[in-house]
Coordinates of C-alpha atoms in Angstrom, one line a residue:
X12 CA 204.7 38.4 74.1
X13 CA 206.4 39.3 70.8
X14 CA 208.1 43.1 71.0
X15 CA 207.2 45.0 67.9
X16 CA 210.2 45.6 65.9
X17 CA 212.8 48.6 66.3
X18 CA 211.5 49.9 62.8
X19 CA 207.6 49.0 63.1
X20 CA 205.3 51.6 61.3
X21 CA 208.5 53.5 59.5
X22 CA 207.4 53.4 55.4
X23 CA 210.1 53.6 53.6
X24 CA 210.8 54.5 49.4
X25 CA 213.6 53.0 48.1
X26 CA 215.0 54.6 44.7
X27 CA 218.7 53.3 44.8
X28 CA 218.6 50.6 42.1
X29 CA 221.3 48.9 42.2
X30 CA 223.4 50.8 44.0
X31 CA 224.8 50.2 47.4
X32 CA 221.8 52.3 49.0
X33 CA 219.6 49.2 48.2
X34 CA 221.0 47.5 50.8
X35 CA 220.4 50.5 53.4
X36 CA 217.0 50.3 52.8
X37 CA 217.7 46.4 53.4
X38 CA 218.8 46.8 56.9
X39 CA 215.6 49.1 57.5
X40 CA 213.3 46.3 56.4
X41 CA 215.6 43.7 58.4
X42 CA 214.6 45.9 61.3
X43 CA 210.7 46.0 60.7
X44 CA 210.6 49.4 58.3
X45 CA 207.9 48.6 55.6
X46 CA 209.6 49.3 52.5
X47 CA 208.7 49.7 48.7
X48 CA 210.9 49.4 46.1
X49 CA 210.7 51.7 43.3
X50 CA 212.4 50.6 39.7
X51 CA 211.2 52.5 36.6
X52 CA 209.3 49.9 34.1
X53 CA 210.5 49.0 30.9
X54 CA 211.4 51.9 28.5
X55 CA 211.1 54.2 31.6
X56 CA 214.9 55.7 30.7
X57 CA 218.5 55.3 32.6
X58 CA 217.6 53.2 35.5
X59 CA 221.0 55.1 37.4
X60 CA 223.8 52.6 39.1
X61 CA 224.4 49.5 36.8
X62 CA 222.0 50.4 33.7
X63 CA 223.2 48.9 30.7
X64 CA 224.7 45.6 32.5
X65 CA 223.5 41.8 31.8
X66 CA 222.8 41.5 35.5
X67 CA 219.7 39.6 35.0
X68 CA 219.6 36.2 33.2
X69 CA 217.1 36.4 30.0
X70 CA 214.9 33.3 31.4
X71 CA 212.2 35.2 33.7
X72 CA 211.8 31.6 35.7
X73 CA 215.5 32.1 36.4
X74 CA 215.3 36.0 37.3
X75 CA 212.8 35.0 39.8
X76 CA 215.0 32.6 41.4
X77 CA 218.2 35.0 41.4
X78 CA 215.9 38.0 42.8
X79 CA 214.6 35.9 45.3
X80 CA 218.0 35.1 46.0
X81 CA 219.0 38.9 46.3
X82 CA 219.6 39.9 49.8
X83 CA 219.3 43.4 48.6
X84 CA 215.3 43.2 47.3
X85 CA 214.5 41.1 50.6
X86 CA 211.6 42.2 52.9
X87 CA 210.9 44.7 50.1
X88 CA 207.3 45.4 48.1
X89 CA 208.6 46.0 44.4
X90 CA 206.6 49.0 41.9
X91 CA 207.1 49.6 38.8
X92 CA 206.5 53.4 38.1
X93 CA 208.1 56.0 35.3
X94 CA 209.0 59.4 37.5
X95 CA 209.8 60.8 34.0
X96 CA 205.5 61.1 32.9
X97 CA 203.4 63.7 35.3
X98 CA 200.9 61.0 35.5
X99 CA 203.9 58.5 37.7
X100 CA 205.1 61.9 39.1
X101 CA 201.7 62.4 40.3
X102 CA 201.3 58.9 42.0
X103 CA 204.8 59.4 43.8
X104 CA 203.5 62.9 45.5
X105 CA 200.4 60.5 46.6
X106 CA 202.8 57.9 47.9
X107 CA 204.9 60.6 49.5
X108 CA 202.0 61.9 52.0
X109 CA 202.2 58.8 53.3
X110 CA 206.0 57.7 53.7
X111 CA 208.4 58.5 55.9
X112 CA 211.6 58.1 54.1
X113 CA 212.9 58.3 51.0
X114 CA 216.2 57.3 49.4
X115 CA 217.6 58.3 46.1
X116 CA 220.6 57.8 44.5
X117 CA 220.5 59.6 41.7
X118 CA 222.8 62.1 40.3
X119 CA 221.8 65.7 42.2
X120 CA 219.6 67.5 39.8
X121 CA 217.8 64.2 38.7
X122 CA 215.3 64.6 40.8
X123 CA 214.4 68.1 41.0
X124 CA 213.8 67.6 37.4
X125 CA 211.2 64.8 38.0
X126 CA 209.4 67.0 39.9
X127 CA 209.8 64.5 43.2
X128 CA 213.1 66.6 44.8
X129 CA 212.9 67.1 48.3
X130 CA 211.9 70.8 48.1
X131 CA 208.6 69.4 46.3
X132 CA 207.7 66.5 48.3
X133 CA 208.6 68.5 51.9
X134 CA 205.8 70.7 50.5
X135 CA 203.5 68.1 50.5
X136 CA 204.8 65.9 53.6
X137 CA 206.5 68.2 56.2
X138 CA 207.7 65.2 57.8
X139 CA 209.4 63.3 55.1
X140 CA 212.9 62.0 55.5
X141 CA 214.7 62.3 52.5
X142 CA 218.2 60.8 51.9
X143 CA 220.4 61.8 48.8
X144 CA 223.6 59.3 48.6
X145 CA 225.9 60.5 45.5
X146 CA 229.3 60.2 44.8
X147 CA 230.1 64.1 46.0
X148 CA 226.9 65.5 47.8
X149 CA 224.3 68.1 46.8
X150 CA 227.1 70.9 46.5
X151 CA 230.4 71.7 45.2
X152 CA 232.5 72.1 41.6
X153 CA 232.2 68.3 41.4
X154 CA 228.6 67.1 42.5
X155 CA 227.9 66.6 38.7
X156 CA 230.3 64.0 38.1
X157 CA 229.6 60.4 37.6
X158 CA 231.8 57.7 39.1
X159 CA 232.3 54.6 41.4
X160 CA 233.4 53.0 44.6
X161 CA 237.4 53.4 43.5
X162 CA 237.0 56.9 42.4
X163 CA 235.9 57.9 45.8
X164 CA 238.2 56.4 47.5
X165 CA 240.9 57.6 45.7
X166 CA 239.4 61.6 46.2
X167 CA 238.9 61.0 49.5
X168 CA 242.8 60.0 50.3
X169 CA 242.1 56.4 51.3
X170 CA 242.7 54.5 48.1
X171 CA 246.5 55.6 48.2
X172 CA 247.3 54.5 51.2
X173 CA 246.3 51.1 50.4
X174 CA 249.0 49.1 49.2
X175 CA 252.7 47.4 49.6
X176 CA 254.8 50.7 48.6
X177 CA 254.3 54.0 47.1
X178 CA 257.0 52.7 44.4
X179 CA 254.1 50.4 43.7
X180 CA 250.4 51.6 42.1
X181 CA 247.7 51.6 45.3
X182 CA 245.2 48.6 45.6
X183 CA 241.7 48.6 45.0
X184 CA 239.6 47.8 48.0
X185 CA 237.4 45.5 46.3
X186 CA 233.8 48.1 46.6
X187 CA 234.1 48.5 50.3
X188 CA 235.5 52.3 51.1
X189 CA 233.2 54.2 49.3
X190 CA 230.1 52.0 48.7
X191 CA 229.8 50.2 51.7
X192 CA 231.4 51.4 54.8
X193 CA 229.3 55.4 53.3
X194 CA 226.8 54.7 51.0
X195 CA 225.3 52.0 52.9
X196 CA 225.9 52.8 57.0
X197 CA 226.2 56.5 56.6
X198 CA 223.0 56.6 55.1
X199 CA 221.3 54.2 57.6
X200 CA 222.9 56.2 60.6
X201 CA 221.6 59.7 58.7
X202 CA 218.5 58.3 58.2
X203 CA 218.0 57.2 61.7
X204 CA 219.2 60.6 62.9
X205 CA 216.7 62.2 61.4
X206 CA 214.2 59.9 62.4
X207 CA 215.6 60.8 66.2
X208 CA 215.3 64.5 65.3
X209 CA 211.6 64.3 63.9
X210 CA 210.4 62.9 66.6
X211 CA 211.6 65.9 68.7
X212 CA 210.6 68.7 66.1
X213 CA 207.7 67.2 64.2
X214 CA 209.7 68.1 60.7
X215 CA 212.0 65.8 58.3
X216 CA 214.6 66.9 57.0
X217 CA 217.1 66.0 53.6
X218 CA 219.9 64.1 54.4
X219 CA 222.6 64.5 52.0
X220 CA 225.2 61.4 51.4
X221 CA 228.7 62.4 49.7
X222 CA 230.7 59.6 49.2
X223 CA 233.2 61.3 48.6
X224 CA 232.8 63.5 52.4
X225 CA 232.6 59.9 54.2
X226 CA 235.8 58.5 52.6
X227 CA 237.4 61.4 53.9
X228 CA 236.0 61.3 57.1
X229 CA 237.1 57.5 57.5
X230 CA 240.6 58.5 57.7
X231 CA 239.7 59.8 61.2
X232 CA 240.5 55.5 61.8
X233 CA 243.2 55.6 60.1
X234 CA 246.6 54.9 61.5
X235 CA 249.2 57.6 60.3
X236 CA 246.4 59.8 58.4
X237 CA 244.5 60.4 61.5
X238 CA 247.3 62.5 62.5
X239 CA 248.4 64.2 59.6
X240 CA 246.7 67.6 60.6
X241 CA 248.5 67.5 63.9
X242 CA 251.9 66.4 62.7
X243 CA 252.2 67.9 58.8
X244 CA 253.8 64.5 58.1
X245 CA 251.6 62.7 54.9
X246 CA 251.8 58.9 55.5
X247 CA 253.0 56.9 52.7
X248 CA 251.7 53.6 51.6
X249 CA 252.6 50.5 52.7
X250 CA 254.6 52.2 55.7
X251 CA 251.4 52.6 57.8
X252 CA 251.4 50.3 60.7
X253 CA 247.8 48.7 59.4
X254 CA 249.1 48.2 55.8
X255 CA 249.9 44.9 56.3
X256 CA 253.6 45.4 55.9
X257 CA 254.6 44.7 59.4
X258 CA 255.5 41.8 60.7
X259 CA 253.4 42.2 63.5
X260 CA 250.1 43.1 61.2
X261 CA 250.3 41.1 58.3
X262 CA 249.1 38.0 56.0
X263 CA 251.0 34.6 56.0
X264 CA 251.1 31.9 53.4
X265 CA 250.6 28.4 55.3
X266 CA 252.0 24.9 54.0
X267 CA 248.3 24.0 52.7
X268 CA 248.8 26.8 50.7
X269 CA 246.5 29.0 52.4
X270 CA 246.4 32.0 54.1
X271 CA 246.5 33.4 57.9
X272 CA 246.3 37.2 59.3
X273 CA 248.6 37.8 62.0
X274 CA 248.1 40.9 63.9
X275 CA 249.7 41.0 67.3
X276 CA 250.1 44.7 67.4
X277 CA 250.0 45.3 71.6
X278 CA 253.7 44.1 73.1
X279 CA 251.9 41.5 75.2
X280 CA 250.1 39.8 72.1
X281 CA 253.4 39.6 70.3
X282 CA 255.4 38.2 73.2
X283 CA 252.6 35.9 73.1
X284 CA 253.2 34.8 69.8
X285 CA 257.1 34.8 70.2
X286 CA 256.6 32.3 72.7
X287 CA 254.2 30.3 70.7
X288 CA 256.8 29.8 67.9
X289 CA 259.8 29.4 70.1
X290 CA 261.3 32.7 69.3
X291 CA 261.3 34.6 72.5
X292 CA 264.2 36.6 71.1
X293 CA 262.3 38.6 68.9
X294 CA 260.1 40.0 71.4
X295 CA 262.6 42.9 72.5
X296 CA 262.5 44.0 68.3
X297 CA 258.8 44.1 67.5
X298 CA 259.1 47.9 66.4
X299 CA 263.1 47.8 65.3
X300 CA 262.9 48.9 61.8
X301 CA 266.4 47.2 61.6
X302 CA 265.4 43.8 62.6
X303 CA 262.2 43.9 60.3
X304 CA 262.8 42.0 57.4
X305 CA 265.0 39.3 59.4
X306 CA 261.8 38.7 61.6
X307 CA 259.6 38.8 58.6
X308 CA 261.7 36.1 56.4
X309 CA 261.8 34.0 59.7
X310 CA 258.2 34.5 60.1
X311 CA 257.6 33.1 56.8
X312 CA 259.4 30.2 56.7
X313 CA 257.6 29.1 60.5
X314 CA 254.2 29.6 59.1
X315 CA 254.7 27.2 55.9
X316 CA 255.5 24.3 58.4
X317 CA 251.6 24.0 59.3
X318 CA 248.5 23.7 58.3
X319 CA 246.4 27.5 58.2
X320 CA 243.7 25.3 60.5
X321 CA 246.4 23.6 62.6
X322 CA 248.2 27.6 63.2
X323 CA 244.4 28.8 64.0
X324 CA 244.2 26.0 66.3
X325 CA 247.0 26.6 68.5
X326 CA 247.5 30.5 68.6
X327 CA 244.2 30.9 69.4
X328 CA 244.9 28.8 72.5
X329 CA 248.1 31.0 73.2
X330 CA 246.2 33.8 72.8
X331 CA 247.2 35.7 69.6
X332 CA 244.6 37.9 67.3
X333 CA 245.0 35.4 63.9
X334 CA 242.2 34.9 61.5
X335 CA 241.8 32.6 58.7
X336 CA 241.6 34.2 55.1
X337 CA 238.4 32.2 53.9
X338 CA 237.3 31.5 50.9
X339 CA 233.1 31.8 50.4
X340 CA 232.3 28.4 50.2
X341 CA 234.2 28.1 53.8
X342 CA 232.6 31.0 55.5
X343 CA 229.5 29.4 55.3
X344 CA 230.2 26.5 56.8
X345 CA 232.3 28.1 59.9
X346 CA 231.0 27.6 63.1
X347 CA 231.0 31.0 64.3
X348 CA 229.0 31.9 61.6
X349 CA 226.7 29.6 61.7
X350 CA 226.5 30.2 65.5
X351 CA 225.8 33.5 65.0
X352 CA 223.2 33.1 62.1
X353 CA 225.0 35.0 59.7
X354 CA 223.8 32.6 56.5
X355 CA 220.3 31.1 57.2
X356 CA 217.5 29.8 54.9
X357 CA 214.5 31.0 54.4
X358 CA 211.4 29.2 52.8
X359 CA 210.1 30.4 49.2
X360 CA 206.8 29.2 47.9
X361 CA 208.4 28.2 44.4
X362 CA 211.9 27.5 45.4
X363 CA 212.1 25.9 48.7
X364 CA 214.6 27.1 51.0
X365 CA 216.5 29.7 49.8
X366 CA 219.9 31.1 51.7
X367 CA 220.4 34.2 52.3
X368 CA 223.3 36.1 54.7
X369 CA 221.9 37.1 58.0
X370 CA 221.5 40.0 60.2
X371 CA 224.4 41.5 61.4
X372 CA 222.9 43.7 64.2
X373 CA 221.4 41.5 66.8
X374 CA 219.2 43.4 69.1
X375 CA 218.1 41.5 72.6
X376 CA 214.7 42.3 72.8
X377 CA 213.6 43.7 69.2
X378 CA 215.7 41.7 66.9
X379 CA 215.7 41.9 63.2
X380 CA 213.9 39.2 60.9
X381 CA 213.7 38.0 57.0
X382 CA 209.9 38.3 56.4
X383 CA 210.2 37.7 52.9
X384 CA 212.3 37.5 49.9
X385 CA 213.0 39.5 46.9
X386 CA 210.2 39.9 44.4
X387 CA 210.2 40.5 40.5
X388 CA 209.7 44.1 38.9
X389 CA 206.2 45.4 39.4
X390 CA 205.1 42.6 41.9
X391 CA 203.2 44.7 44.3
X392 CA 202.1 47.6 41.6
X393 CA 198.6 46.8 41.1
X394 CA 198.2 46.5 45.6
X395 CA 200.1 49.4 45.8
X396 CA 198.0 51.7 43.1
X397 CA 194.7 50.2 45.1
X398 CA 196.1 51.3 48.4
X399 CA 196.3 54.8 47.2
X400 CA 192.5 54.6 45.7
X401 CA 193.1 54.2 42.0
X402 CA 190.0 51.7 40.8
X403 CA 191.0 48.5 38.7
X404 CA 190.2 50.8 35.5
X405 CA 192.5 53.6 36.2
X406 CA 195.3 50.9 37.1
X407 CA 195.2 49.2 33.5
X408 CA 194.8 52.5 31.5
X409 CA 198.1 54.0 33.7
X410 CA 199.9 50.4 32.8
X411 CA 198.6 51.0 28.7
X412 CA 200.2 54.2 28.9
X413 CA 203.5 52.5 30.7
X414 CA 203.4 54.5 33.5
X415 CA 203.2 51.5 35.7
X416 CA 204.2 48.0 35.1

């Protein structure tokens, strides 16, 4: 007999956009959550995160295909509805009543001034769960300002500490500090704390995302900056021991002219790896600053004398943490992922089987599961707008009026 899922009966709104939120409310569909994607209809205003970008292509037959492709939309109804007319302001406190969470991730004020803030809507659902992910939270001299991943990061002391040297400027994370590792997990974990909470005091709650508050509190992990408050000394980049300018934790160019991480950091890992190479005598010196760079330069030259799959190969036998740096097109074929049904296909109506990545979070006896792909804009308005007892009439006079689409 087939468990419900973890998330079964939980509604969730999604109001991210394109944000990173999106894909929170992506891992609450993956694990059963009955989501609805809301997206304001053409000429509906600033659609927040990414307005203004040629994200879409201009042939719809093609949009279809890349939305379907979009992990972010999947197992996800999609409505069409302006927040910024009473009459769509007046559907969302109907859809409210009967939701259990919401997620926004506009900038704070936005909201309030649609009339669908969480002061409103607790009025009219006491139990509503209602998650605000900005870049610096509800409150504060800055919670006005706009920005991005990399200006998180950087306010919340991570972004310069990433890098070679603090001669040298600090290196962009790619999107991940700020808009992945917060915007997306702390807002599921938030979420689901609330959820937890609700269900011992009957009432939701707002949960309020700062990006800004999460990058800081990542430094908690941090070598070096973890221990600033108790030592007084501020690390400096590229001299943490996770900066990747160690010999012992670091990247290595192979002969094919690809990449391997090294990271032996415990003693017995590296005197494992010392063997492996045939350089025992280095195992005495893998914290002498003074023998650094001569174990480095050495370390070079022995990994360009293989092959990055050939190294792989045989330090995973001696047992030494190496990875191989790989590229997309490899990932996907890797046996571990594949093992572990990280990319899978999923079948469209129109476009066959359709890849997408897979669930990361594997639960034994109420696993997650792709029930269906992304949709276009407005698929689901006219079942959604019936649900909530609007006749056929009343649905295409609110779409003449472009409240819905």
């Amino acid at each position: 007999m087939k468990l419900a899922s973890a998330l079964s009966g939980i509604k969730v709104i999604d109001l991210a956009g394109l944000g990173p939120s999106a894909i929170a409310a992506m891992m609450l569909g993956d694990m059963g959550a009955d989501v609805l994607k809301i997206d304001l209809p053409p000429g509906g205003g600033s659609r927040g995160v990414g307005e203004g970008l040629p994200f879409f292509p201009e042939d719809a037959e093609e949009t279809e295909k890349m939305t379907a492709y979009m992990a972010t939309n999947r197992n996800k109804k999609n409505m069409a509805l302006n927040l910024r007319s009473e009459a769509g302001q007046a559907i969302f406190h109907k859809l409210a009543k009967e939701y259990d969470v919401i997620i926004e991730a506009f900038r704070p004020g936005v909201m309030d001034r649609m009339n669908v803030g969480y002061q409103t809507l607790s009025q009219i659902n006491p139990r509503i769960i209602y998650c605000s992910v900005s870049g610096y939270g509800q409150t504060g001299p800055y919670r006005s300002f706009p920005g991005h991943d990399a200006n998180y990061a950087g306010m919340g002391g991570v972004l310069g500490l990433i890098g070679e040297s603090k001669e040298g400027a600090p290196v962009i994370a790619l999107n991940i500090v700020a808009d992945v590792a917060v915007a997306v997990l702390q807002a599921v974990i938030g979420i689901l704390l609330a959820v937890c909470a609700r269900e011992r005091t009957g009432r939701g709650q707002h949960v309020d995302i700062s990006m800004t508050d999460g990058v800081v509190s990542l430094l908690i992990g941090i070598p070096g900056a973890g221990e600033y408050l108790y030592n007084g000394i501020v690390p400096q980049r590229g001299e943490t021991m996770t900066s990747g300018t160690q010999p012992f934790y670091s990247v290595y160019q192979t002969k094919d002219n690809k990449y391997l991480t090294l990271c032996p950091i415990e003693p017995r890992f590296w005197g494992n790896l010392c063997r492996a190479i045939g350089r025992e005598d280095f195992a005495p010196h893998q914290f002498d600053s003074n023998k650094k760079d001569e174990i480095y330069a050495e370390l070079r030259k022995i990994f360009l004398t293989r092959t990055r799959d050939e190294w792989f190969d045989s330090l995973t036998q001696a047992d030494v943490p190496v990875g191989k740096v790989l590229e997309l097109d490899e990932l996907f074929s890797d046996p571990q992922v594949l093992h572990r049904q990280m990319v899978v296909d999923v079948d469209h109506p129109k476009f066959g089987k359709v890849k997408q990545i897979g669930i990361s979070i594997k639960l034994s006896d109420t696993p997650g599961e792709i029930r269906s792909l992304g949709v276009t804009l407005g698929k689901n308005t006219t079942e959604v707008m019936s649900g909530l007892g609007y006749s056929s009439a009343e649905i295409e006079e609110l779409r003449g009026q472009g409240v819905i689409y």
